[in-house]
C-alpha angles and dihedrals in degrees: 000000000000091000089052090053090049094054094044089049088049093048090049093051091046090052090051094050091048088050091050092048091052091047092052092042089053091048093051089047094050088048092053090050096041107120115265135159111297091213123046096206137144093233094193090062095053107111100158140035140168132213118200135182133174094283100044145295150259133221129215122203125189118219112183108317094334133085126216138183100249092202091077101358087249115163115242130202106274086208091058093050095046090052092050098048087045090056088052091048092051094054114117137196111224123143110355121237090215135358109190123092088228090069094059099089092043090054090041094236099118124113089247098043120034139131096221128003117198123189128184126206140189112202089340091309112121111238098169143010130188132187116203118198140175121349117251095188148336106319097002140094141173114265135186131186110231093236093049132066093204114104117208139195108254122199092219124094119227087228086069090055098070122182087187110113093207093062094055107041119094111265089205091058097125098025115129123235131208093355120207100171139034126183119186137172092288108004140063120200135188132183120230106190107306094341131080125222140180110266100233096183123106127014096316087088089073094050106123094354089250140105120274096238122212114319113234103227092198090057096047089048088056090053092046092051092047092058091042091051097038109147126191122209102206149321109290113238090218141032113239114253106233088203098061116358104046116094093170134011119192127183122202120184113205132187118201140158091285101046145279122320136194114209118193111198117193132189122196131176096282107006143050123216142184136191135175132218092248092059136060095204129088115223129203120234139183118273089241094059093048091052094046092055111022093034094058114107131174090261089061093052103052129074113242128347118317113248116239110248104217093190089071096052 
């Protein structure tokens, strides 16, 4: 009887030990799979990153507090960069979708087959690399850290990780700011305080041998706003050929709080372009923007018909 009690007690203790071991194992497993940052990165030290897709890639470089596309030294929106890096910072691990290296190609998160590849750098030293793969739902995708076989569900759509340069660079790249002077084809304007006036200095006073008429402040304000809100669409893949393509070429000189700029607006059969003297590229623009700036002449800026000044005849 005593021997039976001994065996029963031993069996009970063994069962308790097994139960404790299972609980501890489950606890450790849950801790291992508890969501934690996917990237262990000192985000303030990141000063370069790349985004690649199947057709190529782009590189972003931080200089001071601003970011630029290093490919063509094009400024980018700091808000867009900060939002993108924050989305990477918020990525968590959690329960893996798959854990075997054999599944990397199937989920498109291998170094040879991926949808997007993002790499972060600190002074050209890689500090993190992520491979984004096939989408598993709206606003989600599979993701793998390069040094980990586990594949996780990322709450970040690959559509929001663009390797297209036009989707990153600042569309206000060549817009003016706080304009004080505008010189067009047949007019010269200067701002005195909050009021615009014709600039009567220089040879422009002889243009047309006529009086300037009364300047329409509302029309000049519209021109000022059009230059201040100038938005480019994308970098043009070609430079217009003045010998054959150009129908109209208009030069506008603008002075603002940052300097003096020479804008060249070009109209071809099917498109409208603009460039500025500090850029080598031509940019495409909407027809309405072209007309609101390049289409402005002195006669459209005055109220009524200018009176002929006989003393200048």
